[in-house]
Tab-separated table of N, CA and C in Angstrom:
chain	number	residue	atom	x	y	z
F	1	GLY	N	-8.462	-154.585	-33.609
F	1	GLY	CA	-9.066	-155.887	-33.486
F	1	GLY	C	-10.686	-155.600	-33.409
F	2	THR	N	-11.539	-156.686	-32.949
F	2	THR	CA	-12.919	-156.823	-33.131
F	2	THR	C	-13.379	-157.433	-31.714
F	3	ILE	N	-14.592	-156.951	-31.340
F	3	ILE	CA	-15.117	-157.315	-30.106
F	3	ILE	C	-16.499	-157.810	-30.411
F	4	ASN	N	-16.854	-158.789	-29.909
F	4	ASN	CA	-18.331	-159.551	-29.877
F	4	ASN	C	-18.850	-159.225	-28.551
F	5	ALA	N	-19.707	-158.118	-28.481
F	5	ALA	CA	-20.162	-157.598	-27.143
F	5	ALA	C	-20.699	-158.782	-26.191
F	6	TRP	N	-20.737	-158.621	-25.114
F	6	TRP	CA	-21.638	-159.412	-24.011
F	6	TRP	C	-22.889	-159.634	-24.392
F	7	HIS	N	-23.525	-160.721	-24.391
F	7	HIS	CA	-24.704	-161.259	-24.893
F	7	HIS	C	-25.337	-162.578	-24.279
F	8	LEU	N	-26.633	-162.754	-24.147
F	8	LEU	CA	-27.032	-163.808	-23.526
F	8	LEU	C	-28.193	-164.537	-24.457
F	9	HIS	N	-28.126	-165.735	-24.700
F	9	HIS	CA	-29.013	-166.610	-25.288
F	9	HIS	C	-29.738	-167.250	-24.334
F	10	ARG	N	-31.123	-167.067	-24.247
F	10	ARG	CA	-31.886	-168.049	-23.196
F	10	ARG	C	-32.296	-169.763	-23.290
F	11	HIS	N	-32.402	-169.477	-24.974
F	11	HIS	CA	-32.990	-171.009	-25.494
F	11	HIS	C	-31.916	-171.307	-26.406
F	12	GLN	N	-30.542	-170.991	-26.633
F	12	GLN	CA	-29.685	-171.247	-27.832
F	12	GLN	C	-28.476	-171.704	-27.169
F	13	ASP	N	-27.872	-172.703	-27.694
F	13	ASP	CA	-26.466	-173.238	-27.348
F	13	ASP	C	-25.769	-172.619	-28.431
F	14	ASP	N	-24.589	-172.288	-28.365
F	14	ASP	CA	-23.706	-171.849	-29.671
F	14	ASP	C	-22.386	-172.650	-29.584
F	15	LEU	N	-21.848	-173.205	-30.857
F	15	LEU	CA	-20.656	-173.965	-30.958
F	15	LEU	C	-19.712	-172.945	-31.826
F	16	TRP	N	-18.723	-172.777	-31.142
F	16	TRP	CA	-17.652	-171.607	-31.714
F	16	TRP	C	-16.411	-172.143	-32.076
F	17	PHE	N	-15.906	-171.885	-32.906
F	17	PHE	CA	-14.630	-172.467	-33.650
F	17	PHE	C	-13.607	-171.588	-33.883
F	18	VAL	N	-12.238	-171.672	-33.454
F	18	VAL	CA	-11.098	-170.927	-33.266
F	18	VAL	C	-9.913	-171.630	-34.015
F	19	ALA	N	-9.518	-171.256	-35.296
F	19	ALA	CA	-8.480	-171.922	-35.911
F	19	ALA	C	-7.152	-171.458	-35.206
F	20	PRO	N	-5.984	-172.564	-35.325
F	20	PRO	CA	-4.852	-172.401	-34.758
F	20	PRO	C	-4.188	-171.320	-35.104
F	21	HIS	N	-4.266	-170.833	-36.348
F	21	HIS	CA	-3.628	-169.349	-36.862
F	21	HIS	C	-4.125	-168.014	-36.000
F	22	ASP	N	-5.440	-168.173	-35.495
F	22	ASP	CA	-6.140	-167.127	-34.996
F	22	ASP	C	-6.081	-167.003	-33.292
F	23	ARG	N	-6.402	-165.914	-32.725
F	23	ARG	CA	-6.383	-166.015	-31.245
F	23	ARG	C	-7.582	-164.971	-30.706
F	24	LEU	N	-8.387	-165.684	-29.945
F	24	LEU	CA	-9.483	-165.150	-29.436
F	24	LEU	C	-9.447	-165.058	-27.812
F	25	LEU	N	-9.980	-163.994	-27.277
F	25	LEU	CA	-10.197	-163.937	-25.791
F	25	LEU	C	-11.645	-164.114	-25.615
F	26	VAL	N	-12.043	-164.869	-24.632
F	26	VAL	CA	-13.616	-165.253	-24.525
F	26	VAL	C	-13.909	-165.100	-23.105
F	27	GLY	N	-15.118	-164.182	-22.966
F	27	GLY	CA	-15.613	-164.238	-21.319
F	27	GLY	C	-16.946	-165.043	-21.249
F	28	LEU	N	-17.025	-165.777	-20.347
F	28	LEU	CA	-18.105	-166.319	-20.072
F	28	LEU	C	-18.737	-166.145	-18.547
F	29	LEU	N	-20.079	-166.048	-18.559
F	29	LEU	CA	-20.699	-165.820	-17.184
F	29	LEU	C	-21.725	-166.670	-17.088
F	30	ASP	N	-21.985	-167.508	-15.888
F	30	ASP	CA	-23.287	-168.312	-15.887
F	30	ASP	C	-24.140	-167.198	-15.257
F	31	ALA	N	-25.241	-167.402	-16.101
F	31	ALA	CA	-26.328	-166.418	-15.782
F	31	ALA	C	-27.747	-167.350	-15.370
F	32	ARG	N	-27.509	-168.573	-15.044
F	32	ARG	CA	-28.332	-169.549	-14.507
F	32	ARG	C	-28.795	-169.260	-13.182
F	33	GLU	N	-30.296	-168.876	-12.788
F	33	GLU	CA	-30.511	-169.053	-11.649
F	33	GLU	C	-30.585	-170.207	-10.633
F	34	GLU	N	-30.490	-169.965	-9.278
F	34	GLU	CA	-30.594	-171.119	-8.565
F	34	GLU	C	-29.655	-172.537	-8.691
F	35	THR	N	-28.546	-171.834	-9.348
F	35	THR	CA	-27.571	-173.085	-9.238
F	35	THR	C	-26.224	-172.752	-8.289
F	36	SER	N	-25.585	-173.702	-8.127
F	36	SER	CA	-24.297	-173.484	-7.206
F	36	SER	C	-23.148	-172.602	-7.813
F	37	THR	N	-23.131	-172.434	-9.189
F	37	THR	CA	-22.259	-171.889	-9.974
F	37	THR	C	-22.736	-170.601	-10.617
F	38	SER	N	-24.122	-170.119	-10.280
F	38	SER	CA	-24.647	-168.821	-10.711
F	38	SER	C	-23.680	-167.816	-10.620
F	39	GLY	N	-23.422	-167.085	-11.421
F	39	GLY	CA	-22.447	-165.710	-11.420
F	39	GLY	C	-21.034	-166.069	-11.586
F	40	ALA	N	-20.800	-167.632	-11.679
F	40	ALA	CA	-19.300	-167.602	-11.990
F	40	ALA	C	-18.961	-166.982	-13.216
F	41	GLN	N	-17.645	-166.681	-13.316
F	41	GLN	CA	-17.080	-166.122	-14.531
F	41	GLN	C	-15.616	-167.041	-15.008
F	42	MET	N	-15.491	-166.997	-16.343
F	42	MET	CA	-14.331	-167.681	-16.862
F	42	MET	C	-13.738	-166.938	-17.851
F	43	ARG	N	-12.621	-166.702	-17.950
F	43	ARG	CA	-11.857	-166.087	-18.890
F	43	ARG	C	-11.139	-167.213	-19.818
F	44	LEU	N	-11.230	-167.197	-21.284
F	44	LEU	CA	-10.314	-168.391	-21.830
F	44	LEU	C	-9.557	-167.616	-23.141
F	45	THR	N	-8.533	-168.218	-23.333
F	45	THR	CA	-7.649	-167.647	-24.737
F	45	THR	C	-7.645	-168.829	-25.360
F	46	LEU	N	-8.265	-168.778	-26.681
F	46	LEU	CA	-8.380	-169.788	-27.417
F	46	LEU	C	-7.648	-169.496	-28.989
F	47	GLY	N	-7.274	-170.584	-29.611
F	47	GLY	CA	-6.347	-170.243	-30.791
F	47	GLY	C	-4.812	-170.542	-30.429
F	48	GLY	N	-4.023	-169.567	-30.746
F	48	GLY	CA	-2.660	-169.348	-30.538
F	48	GLY	C	-2.035	-170.763	-30.527
F	49	GLY	N	-2.109	-171.367	-31.858
F	49	GLY	CA	-1.351	-172.482	-32.179
F	49	GLY	C	-2.260	-173.834	-32.357
F	50	LYS	N	-3.360	-173.645	-31.571
F	50	LYS	CA	-4.080	-174.940	-31.590
F	50	LYS	C	-5.570	-174.619	-32.038
F	51	ALA	N	-6.163	-175.453	-32.720
F	51	ALA	CA	-7.587	-175.273	-33.038
F	51	ALA	C	-8.496	-175.466	-31.777
F	52	ARG	N	-9.289	-174.925	-31.597
F	52	ARG	CA	-10.431	-175.058	-30.532
F	52	ARG	C	-11.606	-174.820	-30.716
F	53	LEU	N	-12.539	-175.524	-30.405
F	53	LEU	CA	-14.180	-176.016	-30.394
F	53	LEU	C	-14.521	-175.557	-28.968
F	54	LEU	N	-15.336	-174.633	-28.866
F	54	LEU	CA	-15.975	-174.221	-27.581
F	54	LEU	C	-17.565	-174.368	-27.575
F	55	ASP	N	-18.279	-175.295	-26.861
F	55	ASP	CA	-19.550	-175.325	-26.730
F	55	ASP	C	-20.144	-174.596	-25.381
F	56	ILE	N	-21.171	-173.322	-25.954
F	56	ILE	CA	-21.454	-172.388	-24.788
F	56	ILE	C	-22.940	-172.747	-24.794
F	57	GLY	N	-23.436	-173.164	-23.636
F	57	GLY	CA	-24.586	-173.617	-23.247
F	57	GLY	C	-25.786	-172.216	-23.168
F	58	ALA	N	-27.037	-172.683	-23.297
F	58	ALA	CA	-28.051	-171.502	-22.973
F	58	ALA	C	-27.765	-170.953	-21.581
F	59	ASP	N	-28.319	-169.852	-21.440
F	59	ASP	CA	-27.891	-169.096	-20.190
F	59	ASP	C	-26.589	-168.765	-19.569
F	60	PHE	N	-25.633	-168.722	-20.648
F	60	PHE	CA	-24.357	-168.394	-20.298
F	60	PHE	C	-24.172	-167.021	-21.232
F	61	SER	N	-23.845	-166.100	-20.361
F	61	SER	CA	-23.455	-164.645	-21.250
F	61	SER	C	-21.872	-164.882	-21.710
F	62	ARG	N	-22.138	-164.492	-22.964
F	62	ARG	CA	-20.743	-164.752	-23.815
F	62	ARG	C	-20.177	-163.454	-24.533
F	63	ALA	N	-18.942	-163.165	-24.479
F	63	ALA	CA	-18.214	-162.054	-25.076
F	63	ALA	C	-17.217	-162.785	-25.736
F	64	ALA	N	-16.451	-161.900	-26.533
F	64	ALA	CA	-15.100	-162.125	-27.546
F	64	ALA	C	-14.475	-161.115	-28.001
F	65	ALA	N	-13.164	-161.223	-27.906
F	65	ALA	CA	-12.345	-159.992	-28.459
F	65	ALA	C	-11.415	-160.829	-28.895
F	66	GLY	N	-10.770	-160.150	-30.061
F	66	GLY	CA	-9.549	-160.654	-30.945
F	66	GLY	C	-8.925	-159.720	-31.849
F	67	PRO	N	-7.587	-159.890	-31.982
F	67	PRO	CA	-7.055	-158.934	-32.961
F	67	PRO	C	-7.428	-159.349	-34.453
F	68	ARG	N	-7.462	-158.510	-35.239
F	68	ARG	CA	-7.678	-159.043	-36.954
F	68	ARG	C	-6.822	-159.986	-37.223
F	69	ASN	N	-7.018	-161.013	-38.204
F	69	ASN	CA	-6.165	-161.911	-38.553
F	69	ASN	C	-5.820	-161.315	-40.086
F	70	ARG	N	-5.317	-162.299	-40.780
F	70	ARG	CA	-4.784	-161.873	-42.044
F	70	ARG	C	-5.971	-161.779	-43.145
F	71	THR	N	-6.877	-162.135	-42.716
F	71	THR	CA	-8.204	-161.941	-43.645
F	71	THR	C	-8.906	-160.901	-43.450
F	72	GLY	N	-8.648	-160.096	-42.177
F	72	GLY	CA	-9.385	-158.808	-41.828
F	72	GLY	C	-10.537	-159.150	-40.872
F	73	VAL	N	-10.655	-160.385	-40.183
F	73	VAL	CA	-11.779	-160.520	-39.383
F	73	VAL	C	-11.279	-161.183	-37.946
F	74	ASN	N	-11.879	-161.394	-37.245
F	74	ASN	CA	-11.470	-162.051	-35.902
F	74	ASN	C	-11.484	-163.537	-35.915
F	75	GLY	N	-11.052	-164.295	-35.243
F	75	GLY	CA	-10.708	-165.825	-35.392
F	75	GLY	C	-12.316	-166.537	-34.968
F	76	LEU	N	-13.319	-166.073	-34.596
F	76	LEU	CA	-14.450	-166.440	-34.347
F	76	LEU	C	-15.222	-166.942	-35.400
F	77	ARG	N	-15.762	-168.337	-35.413
F	77	ARG	CA	-16.450	-168.940	-36.247
F	77	ARG	C	-17.715	-169.492	-35.514
F	78	CYS	N	-18.891	-169.085	-35.738
F	78	CYS	CA	-19.927	-169.641	-35.088
F	78	CYS	C	-20.431	-170.707	-35.948
F	79	LEU	N	-20.369	-172.103	-35.614
F	79	LEU	CA	-20.532	-173.114	-36.384
F	79	LEU	C	-22.022	-173.392	-36.283
F	80	GLN	N	-22.494	-173.056	-35.455
F	80	GLN	CA	-23.942	-173.405	-35.208
F	80	GLN	C	-24.850	-172.991	-33.986
F	81	GLY	N	-25.779	-172.410	-34.164
F	81	GLY	CA	-26.639	-171.752	-33.038
F	81	GLY	C	-27.809	-172.836	-33.061
F	82	ILE	N	-27.663	-173.510	-31.835
F	82	ILE	CA	-28.826	-174.576	-31.576
F	82	ILE	C	-30.101	-173.925	-30.684
F	83	HIS	N	-31.219	-174.216	-31.301
F	83	HIS	CA	-32.412	-173.343	-30.444
F	83	HIS	C	-32.977	-174.421	-29.752
């Protein structure tokens, strides 16, 4: 499989797409300071029979891991990085 290591964008939102025939484990961490949810963590499993679109805001750390699919890459497609 493949791993997209933990990383943080301070001024960029990401839009991730996972096709239904792929599967991806995503971890999110709220890195915003001075918010009631600062430090909150979330783990999501995307794909697995359903197409999924995930909008990740700036100041959220993100990571992903998934098995290789039949094309030899993981299921993550970063559709747009918005600065």
